[in-house]
Short mmCIF file of C-alpha atoms in Angstrom, two decimals:
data_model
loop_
_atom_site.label_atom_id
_atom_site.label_comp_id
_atom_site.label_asym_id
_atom_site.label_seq_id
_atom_site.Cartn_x
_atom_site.Cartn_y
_atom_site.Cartn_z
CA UNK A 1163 83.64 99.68 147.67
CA UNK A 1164 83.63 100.36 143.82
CA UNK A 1165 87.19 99.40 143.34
CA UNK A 1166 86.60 95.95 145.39
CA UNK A 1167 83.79 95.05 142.56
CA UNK A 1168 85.72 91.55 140.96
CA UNK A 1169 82.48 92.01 138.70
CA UNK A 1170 84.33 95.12 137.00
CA UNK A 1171 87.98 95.39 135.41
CA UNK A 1172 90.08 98.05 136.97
CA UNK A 1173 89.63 101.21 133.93
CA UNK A 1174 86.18 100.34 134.53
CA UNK A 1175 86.29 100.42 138.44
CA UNK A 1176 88.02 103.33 138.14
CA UNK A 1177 85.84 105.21 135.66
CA UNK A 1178 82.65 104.17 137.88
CA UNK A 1179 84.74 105.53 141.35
CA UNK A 1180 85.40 109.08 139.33
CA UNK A 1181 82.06 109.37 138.38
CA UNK A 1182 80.62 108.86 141.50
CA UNK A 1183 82.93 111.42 142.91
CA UNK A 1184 82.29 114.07 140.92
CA UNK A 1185 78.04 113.51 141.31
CA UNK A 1186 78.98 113.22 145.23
CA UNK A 1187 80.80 116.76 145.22
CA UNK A 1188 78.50 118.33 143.12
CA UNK A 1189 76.01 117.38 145.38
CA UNK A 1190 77.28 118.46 148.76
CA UNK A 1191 78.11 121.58 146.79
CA UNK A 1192 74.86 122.46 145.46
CA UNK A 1193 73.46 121.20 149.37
CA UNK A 1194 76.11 123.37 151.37
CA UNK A 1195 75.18 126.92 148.87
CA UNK A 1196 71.51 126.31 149.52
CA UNK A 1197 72.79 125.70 154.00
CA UNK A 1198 74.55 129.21 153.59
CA UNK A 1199 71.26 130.44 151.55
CA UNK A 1200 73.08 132.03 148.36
CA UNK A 1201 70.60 132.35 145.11
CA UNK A 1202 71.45 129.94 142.90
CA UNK A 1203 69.95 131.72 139.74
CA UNK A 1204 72.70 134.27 140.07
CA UNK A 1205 75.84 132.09 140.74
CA UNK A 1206 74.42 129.61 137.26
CA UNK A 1207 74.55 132.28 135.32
CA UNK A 1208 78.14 132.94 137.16
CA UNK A 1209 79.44 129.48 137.02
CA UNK A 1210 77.95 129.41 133.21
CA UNK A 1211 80.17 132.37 132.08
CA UNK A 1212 82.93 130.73 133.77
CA UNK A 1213 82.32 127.77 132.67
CA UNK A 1214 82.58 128.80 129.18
CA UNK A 1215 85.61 130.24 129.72
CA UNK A 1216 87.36 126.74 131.15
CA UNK A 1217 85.94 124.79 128.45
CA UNK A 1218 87.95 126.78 125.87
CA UNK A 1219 91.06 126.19 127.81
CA UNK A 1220 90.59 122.42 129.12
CA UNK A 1221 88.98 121.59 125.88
CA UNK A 1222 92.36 119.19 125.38
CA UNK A 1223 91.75 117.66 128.87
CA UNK A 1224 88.02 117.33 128.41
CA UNK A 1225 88.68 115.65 125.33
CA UNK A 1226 90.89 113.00 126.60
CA UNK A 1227 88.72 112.50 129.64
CA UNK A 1228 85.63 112.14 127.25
CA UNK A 1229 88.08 109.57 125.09
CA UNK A 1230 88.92 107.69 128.07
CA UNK A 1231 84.92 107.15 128.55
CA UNK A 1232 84.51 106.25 125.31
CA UNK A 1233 87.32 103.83 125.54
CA UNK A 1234 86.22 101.94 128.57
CA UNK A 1235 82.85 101.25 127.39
CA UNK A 1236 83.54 100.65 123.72
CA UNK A 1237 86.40 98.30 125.17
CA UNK A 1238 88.62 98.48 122.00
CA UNK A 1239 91.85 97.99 124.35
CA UNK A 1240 92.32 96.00 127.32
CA UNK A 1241 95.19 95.75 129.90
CA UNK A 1242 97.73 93.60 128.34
CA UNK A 1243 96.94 93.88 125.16
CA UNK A 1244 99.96 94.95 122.41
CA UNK A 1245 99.45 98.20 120.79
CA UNK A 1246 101.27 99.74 117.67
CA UNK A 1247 100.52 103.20 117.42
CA UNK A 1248 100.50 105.29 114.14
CA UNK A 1249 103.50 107.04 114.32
CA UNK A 1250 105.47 103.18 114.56
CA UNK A 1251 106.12 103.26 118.32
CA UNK A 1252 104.35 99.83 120.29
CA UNK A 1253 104.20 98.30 123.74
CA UNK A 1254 101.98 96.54 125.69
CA UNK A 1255 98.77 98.45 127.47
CA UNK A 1256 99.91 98.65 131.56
CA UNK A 1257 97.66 101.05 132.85
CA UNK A 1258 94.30 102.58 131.14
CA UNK A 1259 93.18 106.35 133.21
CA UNK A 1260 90.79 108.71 132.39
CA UNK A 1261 93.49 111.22 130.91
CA UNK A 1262 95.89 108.65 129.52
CA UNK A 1263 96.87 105.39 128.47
CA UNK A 1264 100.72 103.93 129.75
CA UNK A 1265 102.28 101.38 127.08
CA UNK A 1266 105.11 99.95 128.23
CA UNK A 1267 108.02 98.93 125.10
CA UNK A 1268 110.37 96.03 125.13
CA UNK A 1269 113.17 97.88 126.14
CA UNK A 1270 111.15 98.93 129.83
CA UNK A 1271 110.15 102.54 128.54
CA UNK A 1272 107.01 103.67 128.91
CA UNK A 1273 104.50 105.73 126.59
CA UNK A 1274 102.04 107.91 127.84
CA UNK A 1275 99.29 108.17 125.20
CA UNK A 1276 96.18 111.07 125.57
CA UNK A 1277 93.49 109.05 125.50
CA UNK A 1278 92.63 111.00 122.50
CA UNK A 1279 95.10 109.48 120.28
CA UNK A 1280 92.58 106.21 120.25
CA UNK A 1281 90.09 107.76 119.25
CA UNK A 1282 91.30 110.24 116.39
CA UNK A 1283 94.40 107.99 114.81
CA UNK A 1284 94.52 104.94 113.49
CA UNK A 1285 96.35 102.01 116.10
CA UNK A 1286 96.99 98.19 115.45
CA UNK A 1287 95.84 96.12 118.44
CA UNK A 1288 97.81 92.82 117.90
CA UNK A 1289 96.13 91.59 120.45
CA UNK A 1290 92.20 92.26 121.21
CA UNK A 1291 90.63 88.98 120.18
CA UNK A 1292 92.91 87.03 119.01
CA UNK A 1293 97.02 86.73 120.46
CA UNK A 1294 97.69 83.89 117.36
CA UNK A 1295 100.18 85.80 115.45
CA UNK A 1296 101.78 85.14 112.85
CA UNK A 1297 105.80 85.24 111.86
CA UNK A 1298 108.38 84.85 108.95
CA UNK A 1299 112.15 83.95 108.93
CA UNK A 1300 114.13 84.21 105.55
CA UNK A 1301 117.07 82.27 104.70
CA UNK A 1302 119.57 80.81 101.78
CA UNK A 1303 120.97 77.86 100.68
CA UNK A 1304 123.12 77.28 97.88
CA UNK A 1305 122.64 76.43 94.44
CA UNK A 1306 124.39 73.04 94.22
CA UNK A 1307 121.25 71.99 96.88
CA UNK A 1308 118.62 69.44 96.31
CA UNK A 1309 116.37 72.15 96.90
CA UNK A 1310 113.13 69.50 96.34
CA UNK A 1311 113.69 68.31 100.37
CA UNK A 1312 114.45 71.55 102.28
CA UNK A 1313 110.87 72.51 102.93
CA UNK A 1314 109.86 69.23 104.65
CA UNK A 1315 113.02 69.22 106.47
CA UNK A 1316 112.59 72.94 107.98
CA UNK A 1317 108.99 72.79 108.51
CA UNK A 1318 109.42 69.72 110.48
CA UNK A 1319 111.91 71.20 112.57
CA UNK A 1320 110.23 74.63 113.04
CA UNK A 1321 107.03 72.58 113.65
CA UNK A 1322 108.98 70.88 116.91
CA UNK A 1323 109.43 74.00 118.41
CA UNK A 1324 107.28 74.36 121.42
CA UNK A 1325 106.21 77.68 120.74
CA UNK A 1326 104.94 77.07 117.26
CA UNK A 1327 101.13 76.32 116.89
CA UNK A 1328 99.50 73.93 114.11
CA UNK A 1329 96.35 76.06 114.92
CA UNK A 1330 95.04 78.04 112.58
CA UNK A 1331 98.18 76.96 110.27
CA UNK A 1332 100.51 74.31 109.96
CA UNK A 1333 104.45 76.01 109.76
CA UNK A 1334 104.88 76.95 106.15
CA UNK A 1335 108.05 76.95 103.96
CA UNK A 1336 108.27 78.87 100.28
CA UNK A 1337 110.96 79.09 97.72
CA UNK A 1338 110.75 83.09 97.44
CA UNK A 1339 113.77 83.72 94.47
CA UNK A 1340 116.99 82.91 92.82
CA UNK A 1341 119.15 85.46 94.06
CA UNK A 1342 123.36 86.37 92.62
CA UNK A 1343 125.28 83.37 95.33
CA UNK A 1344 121.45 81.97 96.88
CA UNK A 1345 118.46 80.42 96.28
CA UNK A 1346 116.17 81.80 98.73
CA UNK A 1347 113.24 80.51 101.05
CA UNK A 1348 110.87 81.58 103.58
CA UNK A 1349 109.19 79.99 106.45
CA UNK A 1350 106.33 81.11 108.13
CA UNK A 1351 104.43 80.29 111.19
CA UNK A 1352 102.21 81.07 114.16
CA UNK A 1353 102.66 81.71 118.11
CA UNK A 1354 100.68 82.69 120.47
CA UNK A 1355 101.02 86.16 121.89
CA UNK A 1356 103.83 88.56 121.54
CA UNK A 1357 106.39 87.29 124.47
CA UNK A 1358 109.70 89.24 124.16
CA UNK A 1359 108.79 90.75 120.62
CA UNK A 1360 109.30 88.76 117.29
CA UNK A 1361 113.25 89.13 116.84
CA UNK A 1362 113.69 86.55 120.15
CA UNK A 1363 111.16 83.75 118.15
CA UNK A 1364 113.09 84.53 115.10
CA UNK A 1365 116.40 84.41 116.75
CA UNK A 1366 115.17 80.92 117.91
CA UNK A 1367 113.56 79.32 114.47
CA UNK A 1368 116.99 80.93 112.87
CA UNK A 1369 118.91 78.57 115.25
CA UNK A 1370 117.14 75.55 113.90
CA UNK A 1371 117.08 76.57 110.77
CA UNK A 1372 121.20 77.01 110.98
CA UNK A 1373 121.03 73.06 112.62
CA UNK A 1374 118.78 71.19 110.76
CA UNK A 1375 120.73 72.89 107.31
CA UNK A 1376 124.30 72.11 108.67
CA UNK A 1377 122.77 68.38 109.88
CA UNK A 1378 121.86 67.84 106.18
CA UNK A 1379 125.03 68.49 104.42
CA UNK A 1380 122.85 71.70 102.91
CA UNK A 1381 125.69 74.69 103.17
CA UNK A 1382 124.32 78.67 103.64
CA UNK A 1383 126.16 80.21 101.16
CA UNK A 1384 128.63 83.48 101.09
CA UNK A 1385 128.87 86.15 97.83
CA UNK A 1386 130.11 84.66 95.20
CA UNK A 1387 131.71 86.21 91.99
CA UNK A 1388 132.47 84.15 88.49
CA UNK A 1389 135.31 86.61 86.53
CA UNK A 1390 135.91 85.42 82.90
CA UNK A 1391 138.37 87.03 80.79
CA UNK A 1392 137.12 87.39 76.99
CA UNK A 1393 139.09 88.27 74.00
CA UNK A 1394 142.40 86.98 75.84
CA UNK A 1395 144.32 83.77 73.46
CA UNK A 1396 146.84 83.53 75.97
CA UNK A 1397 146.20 82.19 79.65
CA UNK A 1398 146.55 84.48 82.17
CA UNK A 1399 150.07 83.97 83.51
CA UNK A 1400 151.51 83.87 79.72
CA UNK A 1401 149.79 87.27 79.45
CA UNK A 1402 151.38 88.28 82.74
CA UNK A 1403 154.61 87.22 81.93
CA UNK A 1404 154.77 88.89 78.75
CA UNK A 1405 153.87 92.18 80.01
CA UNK A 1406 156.28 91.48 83.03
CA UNK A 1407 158.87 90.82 80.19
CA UNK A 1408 158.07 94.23 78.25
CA UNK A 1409 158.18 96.38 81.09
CA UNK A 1410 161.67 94.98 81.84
CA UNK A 1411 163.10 95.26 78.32
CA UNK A 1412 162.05 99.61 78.42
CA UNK A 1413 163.76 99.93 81.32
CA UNK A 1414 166.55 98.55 79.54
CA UNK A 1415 166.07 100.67 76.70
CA UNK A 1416 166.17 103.40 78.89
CA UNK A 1417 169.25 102.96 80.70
CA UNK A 1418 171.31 102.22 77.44
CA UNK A 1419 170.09 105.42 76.50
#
């Protein structure tokens, strides 16, 4: 009946349905010693030796399980939302237990997380209250470019995109550097939610970006390298054939020899 609440999310149906299980048995336990008339004094001071004993070895499990209560009525993480956890690894939150928490990556793998972990290390929710996020693409042009009308141009293409908000920004596009063969910009902009991670939106704005350059006569330029030769008076292929013409002339040297 607990787990049919619509009232309740499902951590917290289950969390309720545990509880109530564990009162329940306790209960009929306590009720069933008392039937069979055992003194109670002696087995609690039984059970409380043993008891210690347990807690040193399910401390770990105790921990999480306390952690998982903690969790579910703090409600720092919901089902759904994306996590990044400290040591770099992320997915999205599938399932939320009293032990553990199940994040599922990208790639279909799934993390199982001690419940612990939320509450002793440090984790990015992308997610809780707000699933705006925000996202930058970098890219080149080269130097012989007006470079006055490529941010209207891209940000009015990026802003077409159907996945791009104006909300709480408007698409964004910088002139970050002057780099050796480039001159380098930036666009930035928000979506909503995480989808299929940011490398498939990027992929996407990169596409227009790559459109709306080659549509403009604007190229994306490849290393280049300028070579001068200084302290040379003669052109190159003087200097060339001179040498050529040494080289032969000791040969001939050599053979008359």
């Amino acid at each position: 009946a607990i787990r049919s609440q619509d009232a309740l999310d499902k951590p917290t149906q289950e969390l309720v349905a545990k509880l109530f299980q564990i009162a329940l048995f306790g209960a009929l336990f306590v009720m069933l010693l008392q039937v069979l008339g055992l003194d109670l004094t002696a087995l609690a001071i039984f059970g409380g030796a043993l008891g210690v004993g347990l807690g040193f070895g399910l401390q770990q499990i105790a921990s999480n399980f306390i952690s998982g209560m903690i969790l579910l009525v703090e409600r720092s993480i919901h089902i759904g939302n994306f996590i990044e956890l400290e040591d770099g690894r992320s997915g999205v939150l599938k399932e939320l237990n009293m032990r553990s928490a199940t994040l599922e990556t990208f790639d279909g793998k799934e993390i199982m997380v001690p419940n612990e972990k939320f509450i002793t290390n440090t984790f990015v929710n992308w997610t809780r209250d707000d699933p705006r996020q925000r996202y930058e693409v970098e890219f080149s042009v080269a130097y012989d470019t007006d470079i006055e009308k490529v941010p209207d141009l891209i940000i009015a293409a990026v802003s077409a995109h159907p996945k791009v908000l104006d909300d709480p920004e408007l698409p964004d596009c910088e002139l970050r550097g002057f780099g050796e063969s480039s001159i380098r910009f930036a666009v930035e902009f928000w979506i909503e939610g995480i989808d299929d991670g940011k490398n498939r939106i990027s992929s996407e704005v990169l596409f227009i970006i790559w459109r709306t350059l080659k549509a403009n006569g604007i190229a994306i330029p490849f290393p280049q390298r300028e070579v001068r030769l200084v302290g040379n008076t003669l052109p190159v292929p003087e200097i060339r054939l001179q040498e050529t013409a040494k080289s032969e002339s000791r040969k001939k040297d050599k053979r008359d020899k």
